[in-house]
Coordinates of C-alpha atoms in Angstrom, one line a residue:
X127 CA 26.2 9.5 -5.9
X128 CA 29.1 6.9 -5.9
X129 CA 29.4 4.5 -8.7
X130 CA 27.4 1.4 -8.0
X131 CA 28.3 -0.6 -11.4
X132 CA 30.2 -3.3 -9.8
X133 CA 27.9 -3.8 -6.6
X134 CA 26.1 -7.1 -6.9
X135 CA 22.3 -7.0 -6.4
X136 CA 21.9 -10.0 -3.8
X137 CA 18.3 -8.5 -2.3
X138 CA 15.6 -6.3 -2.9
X139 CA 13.0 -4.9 -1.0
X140 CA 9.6 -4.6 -3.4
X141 CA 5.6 -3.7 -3.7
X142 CA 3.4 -3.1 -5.2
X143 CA 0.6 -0.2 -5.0
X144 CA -2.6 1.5 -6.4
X145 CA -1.7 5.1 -6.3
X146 CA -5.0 6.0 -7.9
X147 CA -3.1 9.0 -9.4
X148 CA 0.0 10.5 -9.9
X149 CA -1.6 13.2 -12.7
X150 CA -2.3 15.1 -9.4
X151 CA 0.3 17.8 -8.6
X152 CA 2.6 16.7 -5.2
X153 CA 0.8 13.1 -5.2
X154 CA 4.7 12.0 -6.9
X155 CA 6.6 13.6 -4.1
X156 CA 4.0 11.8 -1.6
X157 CA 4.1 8.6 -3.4
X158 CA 8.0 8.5 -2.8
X159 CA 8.0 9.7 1.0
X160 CA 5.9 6.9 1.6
X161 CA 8.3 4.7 -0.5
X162 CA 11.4 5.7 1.9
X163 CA 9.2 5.5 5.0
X164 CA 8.7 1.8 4.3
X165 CA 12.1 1.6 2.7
X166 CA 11.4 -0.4 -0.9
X167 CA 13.7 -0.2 -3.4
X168 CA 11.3 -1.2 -6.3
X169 CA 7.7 -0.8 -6.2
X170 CA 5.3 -1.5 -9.6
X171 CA 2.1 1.4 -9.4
X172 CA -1.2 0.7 -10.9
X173 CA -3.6 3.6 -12.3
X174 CA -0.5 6.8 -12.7
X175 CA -2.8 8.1 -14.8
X176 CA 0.1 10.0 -17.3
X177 CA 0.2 9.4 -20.7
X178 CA 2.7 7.7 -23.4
X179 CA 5.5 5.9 -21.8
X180 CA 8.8 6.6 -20.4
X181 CA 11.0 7.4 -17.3
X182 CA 11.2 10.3 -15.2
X183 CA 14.0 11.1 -12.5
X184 CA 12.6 12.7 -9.2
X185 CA 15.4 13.2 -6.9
X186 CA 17.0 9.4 -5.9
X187 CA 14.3 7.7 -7.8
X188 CA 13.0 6.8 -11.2
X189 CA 9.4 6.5 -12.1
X190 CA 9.1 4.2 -15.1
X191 CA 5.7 4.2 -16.8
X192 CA 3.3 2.3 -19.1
X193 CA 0.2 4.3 -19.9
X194 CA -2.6 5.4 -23.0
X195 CA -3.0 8.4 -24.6
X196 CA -5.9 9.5 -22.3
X197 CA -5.3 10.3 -18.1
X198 CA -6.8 7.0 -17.3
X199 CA -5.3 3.9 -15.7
X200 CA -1.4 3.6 -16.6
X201 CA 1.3 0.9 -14.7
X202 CA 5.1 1.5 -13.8
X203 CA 7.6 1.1 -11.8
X204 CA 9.2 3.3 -9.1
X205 CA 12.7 2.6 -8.8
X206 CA 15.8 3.8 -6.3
X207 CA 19.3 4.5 -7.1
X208 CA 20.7 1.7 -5.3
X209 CA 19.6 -0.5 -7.5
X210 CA 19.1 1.2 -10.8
X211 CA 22.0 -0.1 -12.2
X212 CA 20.8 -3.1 -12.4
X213 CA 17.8 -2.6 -14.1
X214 CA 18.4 -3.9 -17.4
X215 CA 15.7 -3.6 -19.6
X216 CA 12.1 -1.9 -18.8
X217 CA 9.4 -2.7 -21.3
X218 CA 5.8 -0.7 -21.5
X219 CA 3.6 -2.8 -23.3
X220 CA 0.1 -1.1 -22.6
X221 CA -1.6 0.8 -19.7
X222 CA -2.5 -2.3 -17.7
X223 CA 0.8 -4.2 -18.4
X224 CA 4.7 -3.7 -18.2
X225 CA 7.3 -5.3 -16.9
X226 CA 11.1 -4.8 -15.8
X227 CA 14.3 -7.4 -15.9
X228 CA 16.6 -7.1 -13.0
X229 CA 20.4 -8.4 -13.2
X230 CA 20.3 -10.1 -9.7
X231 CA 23.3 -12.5 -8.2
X232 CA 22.1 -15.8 -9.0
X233 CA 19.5 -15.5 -12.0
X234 CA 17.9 -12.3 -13.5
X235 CA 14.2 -11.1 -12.2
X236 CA 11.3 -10.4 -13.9
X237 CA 8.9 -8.3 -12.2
X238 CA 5.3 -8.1 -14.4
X239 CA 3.1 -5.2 -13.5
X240 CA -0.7 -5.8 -14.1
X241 CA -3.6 -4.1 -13.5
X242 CA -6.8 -6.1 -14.3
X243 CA -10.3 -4.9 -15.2
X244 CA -12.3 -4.6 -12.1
X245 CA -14.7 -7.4 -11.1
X246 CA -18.2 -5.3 -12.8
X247 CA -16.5 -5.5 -16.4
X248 CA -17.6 -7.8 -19.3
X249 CA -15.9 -11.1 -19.5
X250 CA -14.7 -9.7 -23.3
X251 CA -12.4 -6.8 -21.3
X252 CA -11.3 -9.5 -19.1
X253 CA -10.7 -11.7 -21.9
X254 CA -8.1 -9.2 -23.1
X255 CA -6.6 -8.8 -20.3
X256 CA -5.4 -12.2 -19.6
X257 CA -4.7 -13.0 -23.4
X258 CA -2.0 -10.2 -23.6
X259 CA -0.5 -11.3 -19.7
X260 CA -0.1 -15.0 -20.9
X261 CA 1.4 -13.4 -24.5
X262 CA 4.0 -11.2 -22.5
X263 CA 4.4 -14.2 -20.0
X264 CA 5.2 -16.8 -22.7
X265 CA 7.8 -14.5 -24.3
X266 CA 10.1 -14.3 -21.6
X267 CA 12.2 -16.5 -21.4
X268 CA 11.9 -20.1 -19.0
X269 CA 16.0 -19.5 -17.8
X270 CA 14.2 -16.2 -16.6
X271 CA 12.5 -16.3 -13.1
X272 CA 9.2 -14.6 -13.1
X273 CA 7.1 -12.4 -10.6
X274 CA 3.9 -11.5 -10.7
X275 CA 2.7 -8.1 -9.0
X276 CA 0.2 -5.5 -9.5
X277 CA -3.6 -4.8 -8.7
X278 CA -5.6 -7.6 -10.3
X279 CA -9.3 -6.8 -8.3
X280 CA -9.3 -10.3 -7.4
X281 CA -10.7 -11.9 -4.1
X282 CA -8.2 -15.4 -3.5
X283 CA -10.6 -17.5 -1.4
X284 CA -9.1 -20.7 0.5
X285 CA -10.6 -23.2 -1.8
X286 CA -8.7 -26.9 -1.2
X287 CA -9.1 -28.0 -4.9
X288 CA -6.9 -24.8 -5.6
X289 CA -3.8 -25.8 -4.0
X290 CA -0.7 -26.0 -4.1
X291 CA -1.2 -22.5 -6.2
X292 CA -2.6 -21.1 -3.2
X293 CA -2.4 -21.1 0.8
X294 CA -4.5 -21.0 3.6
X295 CA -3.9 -17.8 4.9
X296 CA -5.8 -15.5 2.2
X297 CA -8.6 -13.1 3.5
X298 CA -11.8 -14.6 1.7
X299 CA -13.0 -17.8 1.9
X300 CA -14.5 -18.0 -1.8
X301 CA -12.6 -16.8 -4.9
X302 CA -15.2 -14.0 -7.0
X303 CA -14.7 -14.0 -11.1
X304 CA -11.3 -11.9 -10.8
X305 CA -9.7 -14.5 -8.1
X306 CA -10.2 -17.4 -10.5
X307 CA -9.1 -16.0 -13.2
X308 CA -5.9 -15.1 -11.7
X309 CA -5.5 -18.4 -9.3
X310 CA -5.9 -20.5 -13.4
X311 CA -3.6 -18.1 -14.7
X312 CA -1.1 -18.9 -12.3
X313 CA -1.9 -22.7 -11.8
X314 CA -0.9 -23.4 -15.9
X315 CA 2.5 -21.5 -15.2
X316 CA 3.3 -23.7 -12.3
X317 CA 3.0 -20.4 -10.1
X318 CA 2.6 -20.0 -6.2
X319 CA 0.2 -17.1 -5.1
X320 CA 2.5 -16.2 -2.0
X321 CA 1.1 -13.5 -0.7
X322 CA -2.0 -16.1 0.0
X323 CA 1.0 -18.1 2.1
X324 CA 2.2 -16.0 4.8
X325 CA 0.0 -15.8 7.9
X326 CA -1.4 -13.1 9.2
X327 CA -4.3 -11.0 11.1
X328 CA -7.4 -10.1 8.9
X329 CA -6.5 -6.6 9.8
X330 CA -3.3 -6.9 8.3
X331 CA -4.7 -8.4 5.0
X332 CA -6.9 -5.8 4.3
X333 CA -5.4 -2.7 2.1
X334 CA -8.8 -1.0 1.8
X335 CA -11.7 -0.5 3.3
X336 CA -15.3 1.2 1.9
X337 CA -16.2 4.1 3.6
X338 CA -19.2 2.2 5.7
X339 CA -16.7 -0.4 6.6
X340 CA -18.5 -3.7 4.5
X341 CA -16.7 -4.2 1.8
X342 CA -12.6 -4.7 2.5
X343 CA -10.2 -5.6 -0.1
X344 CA -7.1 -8.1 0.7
X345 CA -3.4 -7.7 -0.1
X346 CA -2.4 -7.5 -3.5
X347 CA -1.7 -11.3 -4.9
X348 CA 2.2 -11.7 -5.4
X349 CA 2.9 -14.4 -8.2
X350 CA 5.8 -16.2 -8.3
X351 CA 7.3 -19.4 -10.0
X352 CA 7.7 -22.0 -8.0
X353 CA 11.2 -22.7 -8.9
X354 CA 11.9 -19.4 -7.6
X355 CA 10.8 -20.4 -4.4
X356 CA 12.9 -24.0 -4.3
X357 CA 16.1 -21.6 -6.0
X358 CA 15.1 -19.5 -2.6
X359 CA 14.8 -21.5 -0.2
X360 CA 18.6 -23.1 -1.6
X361 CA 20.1 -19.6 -0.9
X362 CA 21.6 -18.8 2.5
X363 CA 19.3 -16.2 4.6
X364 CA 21.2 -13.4 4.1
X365 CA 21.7 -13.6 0.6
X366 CA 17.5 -13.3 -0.3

């Protein structure tokens, strides 16, 4: 591989994805054909389902993981060559939370990985949750720009009192338990729930469907702050 050091990280391609497993023998190697079919560079992972923490190299990738001491639940990152250089510090702080600072062109990148209890769960495991995301979230850095990815079993509705932190273009029309939690989360950090911005078909929101076709699931909700998106929006378009 040629040496990259010097290369300046002006874009990235990025995900994020409930792999349900990766304890499974050749669900890794199908994980990353999927990741070079859709060509990301960086995706975070929800439930790997390894235990301790660490990195792994696979061929032109690097699997960076957060997980307990029992094959249950576990976040990371996936990560390409191309742009593992600039990956500058990767933390694991529990099996639901991580997160990874990127050296980019203009400002570095922090990408949070979270994985929330699902909706059924007591308020107290909820409760947890969110208390150690704001704790990680308050310890980075303000000079730092923040995004928030993962699989937080939320349902975003379109409620009007909950703008500017969300769109008009998410899947639901009324937020359940999980949606709120996230949508005040990210309204006391002055944070935009994008993915609820961009417009779309309903079949295009949807990332799963139950097997008797009543109960869908929308994209994952993509945080970010909203000074990224002003420090965007300054940058010429191919420089993103």
């Amino acid at each position: 591989m040629p040496r990259m050091e010097n290369v300046e990280l002006k874009d990235f391609t990025t995900g994020t994805w409930n792999v349900r497993t990766l304890y499974k023998p050749g669900n890794l190697t199908t994980a990353i054909l999927e990741l070079e079919r859709y060509r990301l560079d960086i995706i975070a992972i929800q439930e790997v389902r390894w235990t301790g923490e660490g990195s792994l190299k696979t061929g032109n990738w690097t699997v960076f993981h957060s997980c307990g001491d029992e094959h249950q639940g576990g976040v990371g990152f996936i990560v390409n060559d191309k742009i593992l250089h600039r990956v500058k510090k990767f933390k694991a702080v529990n099996d639901r939370i991580c997160h990874m600072e990127l050296e980019c062109r203009w400002f570095n990148v922090i990408l949070i990985n979270g994985y929330a209890p699902t909706e059924d769960k007591e308020d107290e495991i909820k409760d947890i949750f969110y208390v150690n995301l704001e704790n990680e979230c308050d310890r980075i850095p303000t000079n730092k720009v923040k995004i928030l990815l993962g699989d937080f079993n939320a349902k975003i509705g379109q409620e009007v009192e909950y703008r500017p932190t969300i769109g008009k273009e998410s899947l639901h029309r009324t937020s359940n338990d999980n949606g709120t939690r996230l949508v005040n989360f990210a309204t006391i950090r002055n944070m935009i729930i994008s993915s609820t911005t961009f417009p779309h078909k309903d079949i295009h929101k949807e990332t799963w469907v139950s097997p008797s076709g009543q109960i869908k699931k929308p994209n994952r909700p993509c945080c970010s702050g909203q000074t990224f998106q002003e420090m965007r929006h300054g940058c010429p378009e191919h420089e993103r």
